Amino acid sequence: ILVKPRKSELPDLGYPLLPFEDYCEFLFQGKSIQLRFGKSIQVDLIESIPENWHERVKKQGPDEVWLDYDLLITPLIVRGRRAGDRLKPMGMQGHSQSLQDFFVNLKIPAQLRPFLPLVISGDEIVWVAGLRPSEAYKCGADTKRVLKIKIINSQNYLRAGEKPPD
C-alpha cells in the first residue's frame, strides 16, 4: 500500500518516469526529453554501423536500445499508456501481448504504470523505456541505419535524502 499526499512525488524505484500521466511529446535527433528525477531520453542516428555492433547490442542494459531506423515511422512519440496498447516484446518471436499483461508479468507496481515512457512509431510501441524493446524493430543482417535511444541520468541530480558523491 502506498500512502501519499496527492501532489507528492511517487518513488521511482529505479524506473524512468514521465513528468505527468498524460504526457505526449515528439522524439527526434537532437532533442532530449526530460523525465522525472533527473533522467532524460536522448536519440542518435548511427549512419554507419560499427563492425562489432552485435557484441555491443548484447552488452546493452535496459536503458539503451538500438532499433532498425528504416523500419520506423517517424517522428517517434514518447507517451504514457493508453487503453488497448499492445507490444511485441523482444524474445517473443513477434507474438504480441497487452501492455497490461506485460506490466503484470514484470511485476511493475500499478502506481508507476501510467508514468512509464513508451516510445511509439506510427501506432506501435517500439520500446517500453527502461524495460524492453519490440521484436519488430530489432536490428538484423539487413540493417543499414540504427536509431540509438538511451536514458541518461543527470550527474547533478539528487533525490530527497541523498548525499552528494565524495
Rosetta silent file (secondary structure, phi, psi, omega in degrees, C-alpha in Angstrom):
SEQUENCE: ILVKPRKSELPDLGYPLLPFEDYCEFLFQGKSIQLRFGKSIQVDLIESIPENWHERVKKQGPDEVWLDYDLLITPLIVRGRRAGDRLKPMGMQGHSQSLQDFFVNLKIPAQLRPFLPLVISGDEIVWVAGLRPSEAYKCGADTKRVLKIKIINSQNYLRAGEKPPD
SCORE:     score description
SCORE:     0.000 S_00000001
   1 L     0.000  134.304  177.926    0.000    0.000    0.000 S_00000001
   2 L  -112.989  118.566  178.255    1.296    3.427   -0.931 S_00000001
   3 L  -112.421  124.591 -178.854    0.036    6.338    1.149 S_00000001
   4 L  -157.452  153.501  172.133    0.998    9.821   -0.032 S_00000001
   5 L   -64.833  150.351 -175.036   -0.440   13.301   -0.406 S_00000001
   6 L   -53.624  -40.620 -174.177   -1.962   13.852   -3.868 S_00000001
   7 L   -92.589    0.109 -179.162    0.709   16.304   -5.093 S_00000001
   8 L   -78.464  158.521 -179.752    3.770   14.487   -3.699 S_00000001
   9 L   -71.719  144.990  170.756    6.211   12.624   -5.954 S_00000001
  10 L   -78.359  147.705  171.458    5.921    8.876   -6.473 S_00000001
  11 L   -67.772  141.515 -175.742    9.037    6.881   -5.640 S_00000001
  12 L   -85.512  -19.803 -179.676   10.698    5.923   -8.930 S_00000001
  13 L    52.059   26.812  177.839   12.023    2.516   -7.798 S_00000001
  14 L    87.554   -3.173 -179.396   14.744    2.945  -10.443 S_00000001
  15 L   -88.288  148.434  169.483   12.348    3.260  -13.402 S_00000001
  16 L   -71.656  137.760 -177.716   12.321    6.179  -15.827 S_00000001
  17 L  -130.420  140.548  176.246    9.072    8.087  -15.292 S_00000001
  18 L   -66.488  154.798  179.255    7.172   10.637  -17.381 S_00000001
  19 L   -61.074  -35.899  177.892    6.669   14.107  -15.882 S_00000001
  20 L  -152.799  166.087 -169.409    2.898   13.575  -15.698 S_00000001
  21 L   -61.442  -41.710 -176.267    0.327   10.916  -16.588 S_00000001
  22 L   -97.500   28.280 -177.343   -0.996   12.263  -19.928 S_00000001
  23 L   -64.609  140.428  176.006    2.431   13.285  -21.247 S_00000001
  24 E  -154.630  124.618 -175.207    2.959   13.145  -25.030 S_00000001
  25 E  -150.595  145.841  174.799    5.956   14.576  -26.908 S_00000001
  26 E   -73.053  144.770  177.844    7.753   14.073  -30.224 S_00000001
  27 E  -121.028  121.927  177.470   11.182   12.410  -30.038 S_00000001
  28 L  -148.768  166.458 -176.789   13.759   13.187  -32.690 S_00000001
  29 L   -58.692  135.937  179.189   17.510   13.520  -33.079 S_00000001
  30 L    91.049   -7.140  179.788   18.955   16.491  -31.233 S_00000001
  31 L  -110.931  140.061  176.432   16.076   16.693  -28.752 S_00000001
  32 E  -114.630  131.028  178.286   16.212   15.494  -25.186 S_00000001
  33 E  -100.209  121.066 -177.947   13.002   14.622  -23.352 S_00000001
  34 E   -80.634  128.744  176.185   13.170   15.386  -19.643 S_00000001
  35 L  -108.025 -176.887  177.302   11.797   12.742  -17.315 S_00000001
  36 H   -72.655  162.252  172.058   11.420   12.762  -13.531 S_00000001
  37 H    56.174   36.425  174.042   14.296   12.514  -11.076 S_00000001
  38 H    76.610   10.983  178.234   16.929   13.925  -13.419 S_00000001
  39 E   -95.166  155.031  175.674   16.556   11.337  -16.161 S_00000001
  40 E  -146.583  160.699  175.952   16.127   12.122  -19.844 S_00000001
  41 E  -109.766  129.155  178.734   15.669   10.266  -23.136 S_00000001
  42 E  -126.774  152.800 -177.016   18.084   11.057  -25.965 S_00000001
  43 E  -131.756  141.835  176.843   18.243    9.754  -29.509 S_00000001
  44 E  -136.864  141.189  174.697   21.088    9.429  -32.032 S_00000001
  45 E   -97.388  126.479  177.879   21.099    8.200  -35.610 S_00000001
  46 E  -104.938  107.057 -176.495   24.012    5.915  -36.466 S_00000001
  47 L   -77.219  -35.463  177.699   24.529    6.110  -40.232 S_00000001
  48 L  -119.242  118.578 -173.858   27.427    3.635  -40.424 S_00000001
  49 L   -77.593  130.626  177.914   27.078    0.605  -38.213 S_00000001
  50 L   -63.287  152.115 -178.251   30.231   -0.466  -36.345 S_00000001
  51 L   -59.124  -37.601 -175.015   31.638   -3.892  -37.229 S_00000001
  52 L   -96.151   31.041 -173.333   31.148   -5.227  -33.706 S_00000001
  53 H   -63.739  -31.730  178.896   27.581   -3.968  -33.315 S_00000001
  54 H   -59.499  -44.564  179.817   26.232   -7.425  -32.373 S_00000001
  55 H   -66.135  -38.891 -179.835   28.502   -7.550  -29.323 S_00000001
  56 H   -65.549  -41.165  179.323   27.613   -4.010  -28.339 S_00000001
  57 H   -64.785  -39.375  179.153   23.882   -4.721  -28.524 S_00000001
  58 H   -62.493  -30.428 -177.300   24.313   -7.841  -26.363 S_00000001
  59 L   -87.342   -4.281 -178.706   26.018   -5.740  -23.649 S_00000001
  60 L   -65.115  143.302  171.642   23.295   -3.089  -23.535 S_00000001
  61 L   -89.365 -174.816 -178.355   21.402   -2.602  -20.341 S_00000001
  62 L   -71.247   -9.595 -178.018   17.690   -1.819  -20.175 S_00000001
  63 L   -92.205    7.639  178.878   18.405    1.923  -20.507 S_00000001
  64 E  -142.725  141.503  178.142   19.583    1.730  -24.129 S_00000001
  65 E  -141.095  141.450  173.292   18.063    0.310  -27.292 S_00000001
  66 E  -111.701  125.124 -178.642   19.216    0.085  -30.917 S_00000001
  67 E  -120.621  150.586  176.744   16.398   -0.036  -33.467 S_00000001
  68 E   -72.301  108.006 -173.977   16.424   -0.509  -37.241 S_00000001
  69 H   -59.359  -36.840 -175.382   15.821    3.077  -38.363 S_00000001
  70 H   -73.498  -10.497  175.658   14.444    2.102  -41.778 S_00000001
  71 H   -91.711  -13.871 -174.745   11.610    0.099  -40.188 S_00000001
  72 L   -84.225  149.323  169.388   10.428    3.044  -38.075 S_00000001
  73 L  -100.842  120.032 -178.375    7.742    5.586  -38.906 S_00000001
  74 L  -106.474  156.976    2.696    8.995    8.979  -37.797 S_00000001
  75 L   -76.726  152.115  174.284    8.637   11.168  -35.902 S_00000001
  76 E   -77.022  157.704  179.004    8.620    8.945  -32.855 S_00000001
  77 E  -125.582  140.985  171.284    6.402    9.860  -29.921 S_00000001
  78 E  -109.512  125.442 -179.319    7.015    9.406  -26.200 S_00000001
  79 E  -152.927  173.653  173.902    3.827    8.982  -24.210 S_00000001
  80 L   -87.833 -179.561 -176.938    2.222    7.026  -21.396 S_00000001
  81 L   -70.840  156.528  174.892   -0.006    4.015  -21.770 S_00000001
  82 L  -134.076  156.535  178.727   -3.464    4.034  -23.323 S_00000001
  83 L   -56.385  134.445  177.343   -6.300    1.537  -23.167 S_00000001
  84 L    86.499   -1.529  179.354   -5.738   -1.313  -25.611 S_00000001
  85 L   -58.506  138.312  176.229   -1.965   -0.793  -26.014 S_00000001
  86 E  -134.392  157.782  174.691   -0.120   -3.905  -27.194 S_00000001
  87 E  -145.383  165.383  176.769    3.510   -4.674  -27.935 S_00000001
  88 L  -113.360   84.065 -174.009    5.664   -7.419  -29.378 S_00000001
  89 E   -60.761  143.528  175.975    8.307   -7.800  -26.659 S_00000001
  90 L   -54.527  133.782  178.405   11.804   -8.849  -27.664 S_00000001
  91 L    98.409   -6.810  179.872   12.166  -12.584  -27.227 S_00000001
  92 L  -103.324   18.389  176.298    8.539  -13.487  -28.016 S_00000001
  93 L    48.674   40.699  174.519    9.238  -14.146  -31.732 S_00000001
  94 L    86.495   -3.277  176.462    6.801  -11.481  -32.882 S_00000001
  95 L   -73.148  140.951 -179.431    3.826  -12.520  -30.737 S_00000001
  96 L   -93.997  161.586 -178.251    2.005   -9.567  -29.236 S_00000001
  97 E  -146.089  144.302  176.235    0.980   -9.062  -25.646 S_00000001
  98 E   -66.392  146.757  178.523   -1.232   -6.495  -23.963 S_00000001
  99 H   -61.002  -36.808  177.379    0.736   -3.820  -22.163 S_00000001
 100 H   -58.168  -49.299  179.174   -1.275   -4.621  -19.025 S_00000001
 101 H   -63.404  -38.936  178.063   -0.135   -8.278  -19.113 S_00000001
 102 H   -58.229  -48.309  179.972    3.443   -7.180  -19.842 S_00000001
 103 H   -64.693  -42.063 -179.886    3.470   -4.954  -16.734 S_00000001
 104 H   -63.759  -45.220 -179.574    1.854   -7.624  -14.555 S_00000001
 105 H   -61.516  -33.645  178.724    4.342  -10.294  -15.716 S_00000001
 106 L   -88.610    0.129  179.535    7.266   -7.987  -14.859 S_00000001
 107 L    58.210   41.863  175.923    5.637   -7.078  -11.514 S_00000001
 108 L   -75.444  126.960  179.968    5.694   -3.338  -12.277 S_00000001
 109 L   -56.877  137.012 -175.686    3.893   -1.547   -9.416 S_00000001
 110 L   -56.903  -36.025 -177.023    0.431   -0.372  -10.522 S_00000001
 111 L   -70.236  -17.411  179.375    1.033    3.212   -9.384 S_00000001
 112 L   -94.236  -21.194 -173.495    4.029    3.535  -11.761 S_00000001
 113 H   -54.830  -41.343  179.655    2.466    2.023  -14.907 S_00000001
 114 H   -68.794  -13.347 -175.153    0.798    5.240  -16.193 S_00000001
 115 H  -104.853   -3.671  179.166    4.149    7.046  -15.916 S_00000001
 116 L   -74.576  128.383 -177.888    6.416    4.590  -17.745 S_00000001
 117 L   -71.079  132.591  173.714    7.557    6.112  -21.059 S_00000001
 118 E  -111.635  131.217  174.679    6.511    4.328  -24.233 S_00000001
 119 E   -97.149  123.712 -171.672    8.333    5.114  -27.487 S_00000001
 120 E  -115.774  136.309  172.425    5.812    4.915  -30.335 S_00000001
 121 E  -121.158  116.536 -173.984    6.330    4.570  -34.108 S_00000001
 122 L    65.489 -115.254  176.332    3.101    5.079  -36.025 S_00000001
 123 L  -113.571    8.990 -173.902    0.657    3.241  -33.758 S_00000001
 124 E  -109.793  143.444  174.318    3.091    0.633  -32.425 S_00000001
 125 E   -77.423  122.967  178.129    5.151    0.531  -29.242 S_00000001
 126 E  -101.544  -20.860  178.731    8.818    0.160  -30.196 S_00000001
 127 E  -159.652  128.559  166.163   10.262    0.415  -26.667 S_00000001
 128 E   -90.034  101.928 -169.800    8.944    0.410  -23.138 S_00000001
 129 L   -53.562  128.542  179.576   11.735    2.682  -21.920 S_00000001
 130 L    83.898   -3.894 -178.329   13.949    1.040  -19.367 S_00000001
 131 L  -121.331  -72.538 -174.318   12.308   -2.356  -19.806 S_00000001
 132 E  -156.533  140.895  174.938   12.165   -3.997  -23.239 S_00000001
 133 E   -85.325  172.507  176.114   12.126   -3.138  -26.965 S_00000001
 134 E   -84.242  140.802  175.859    9.812   -4.552  -29.611 S_00000001
 135 H   -62.306  -31.640 -173.108   10.910   -7.591  -31.597 S_00000001
 136 H   -66.858  -19.577 -174.639    9.503   -5.940  -34.754 S_00000001
 137 H  -117.838   14.325 -177.654   12.154   -3.197  -34.863 S_00000001
 138 E   -70.459  154.403  178.474   15.278   -5.056  -33.807 S_00000001
 139 L   -73.909  144.523  179.847   18.469   -4.720  -35.825 S_00000001
 140 L  -142.757 -167.388 -176.661   19.322   -7.569  -38.152 S_00000001
 141 L   -62.194  -29.187 -178.115   21.584   -8.537  -41.039 S_00000001
 142 L   -90.669    0.108 -177.927   19.806   -6.101  -43.396 S_00000001
 143 L   -65.387  128.337  179.013   20.027   -3.103  -41.031 S_00000001
 144 L  -107.678  -35.482  179.275   21.693   -0.127  -42.694 S_00000001
 145 L  -132.456  144.373 -177.146   20.978    2.644  -40.155 S_00000001
 146 E  -119.338  136.555  171.076   20.423    2.416  -36.423 S_00000001
 147 E  -102.324  115.597 -179.944   18.426    4.654  -34.151 S_00000001
 148 E   -99.601  121.405  178.060   20.005    4.564  -30.701 S_00000001
 149 E  -116.797  133.721 -173.081   17.709    5.676  -27.884 S_00000001
 150 E  -140.413  143.504  172.435   19.135    5.996  -24.413 S_00000001
 151 E   -93.784  124.744 -178.598   18.018    7.019  -20.944 S_00000001
 152 E  -107.269  135.985  173.921   20.554    9.392  -19.429 S_00000001
 153 E  -100.165  126.888  179.022   20.913   10.009  -15.697 S_00000001
 154 L   -68.489  134.949  178.030   21.936   13.540  -14.770 S_00000001
 155 L   -73.498  -20.638 -173.635   25.101   13.646  -12.692 S_00000001
 156 L   -95.985   -0.765 -174.223   23.874   16.750  -10.889 S_00000001
 157 L   -96.702  132.822  175.153   20.516   15.469   -9.704 S_00000001
 158 L  -122.673  137.671  173.676   19.970   14.215   -6.166 S_00000001
 159 L   -77.995  162.850  178.010   16.795   12.696   -4.807 S_00000001
 160 L   -57.174  130.868  177.769   15.460   13.869   -1.483 S_00000001
 161 L    89.095  -10.555  179.101   17.653   12.465    1.296 S_00000001
 162 L   -80.599  151.283  176.630   20.596   11.552   -0.979 S_00000001
 163 L  -104.468  144.875  178.615   24.067   12.807   -0.246 S_00000001
 164 L   -65.049  150.894  178.022   26.354   14.131   -2.993 S_00000001
 165 L   -65.785  151.313 -179.985   29.202   11.803   -4.035 S_00000001
 166 L   -71.271    0.000    0.000   32.613   12.397   -2.412 S_00000001
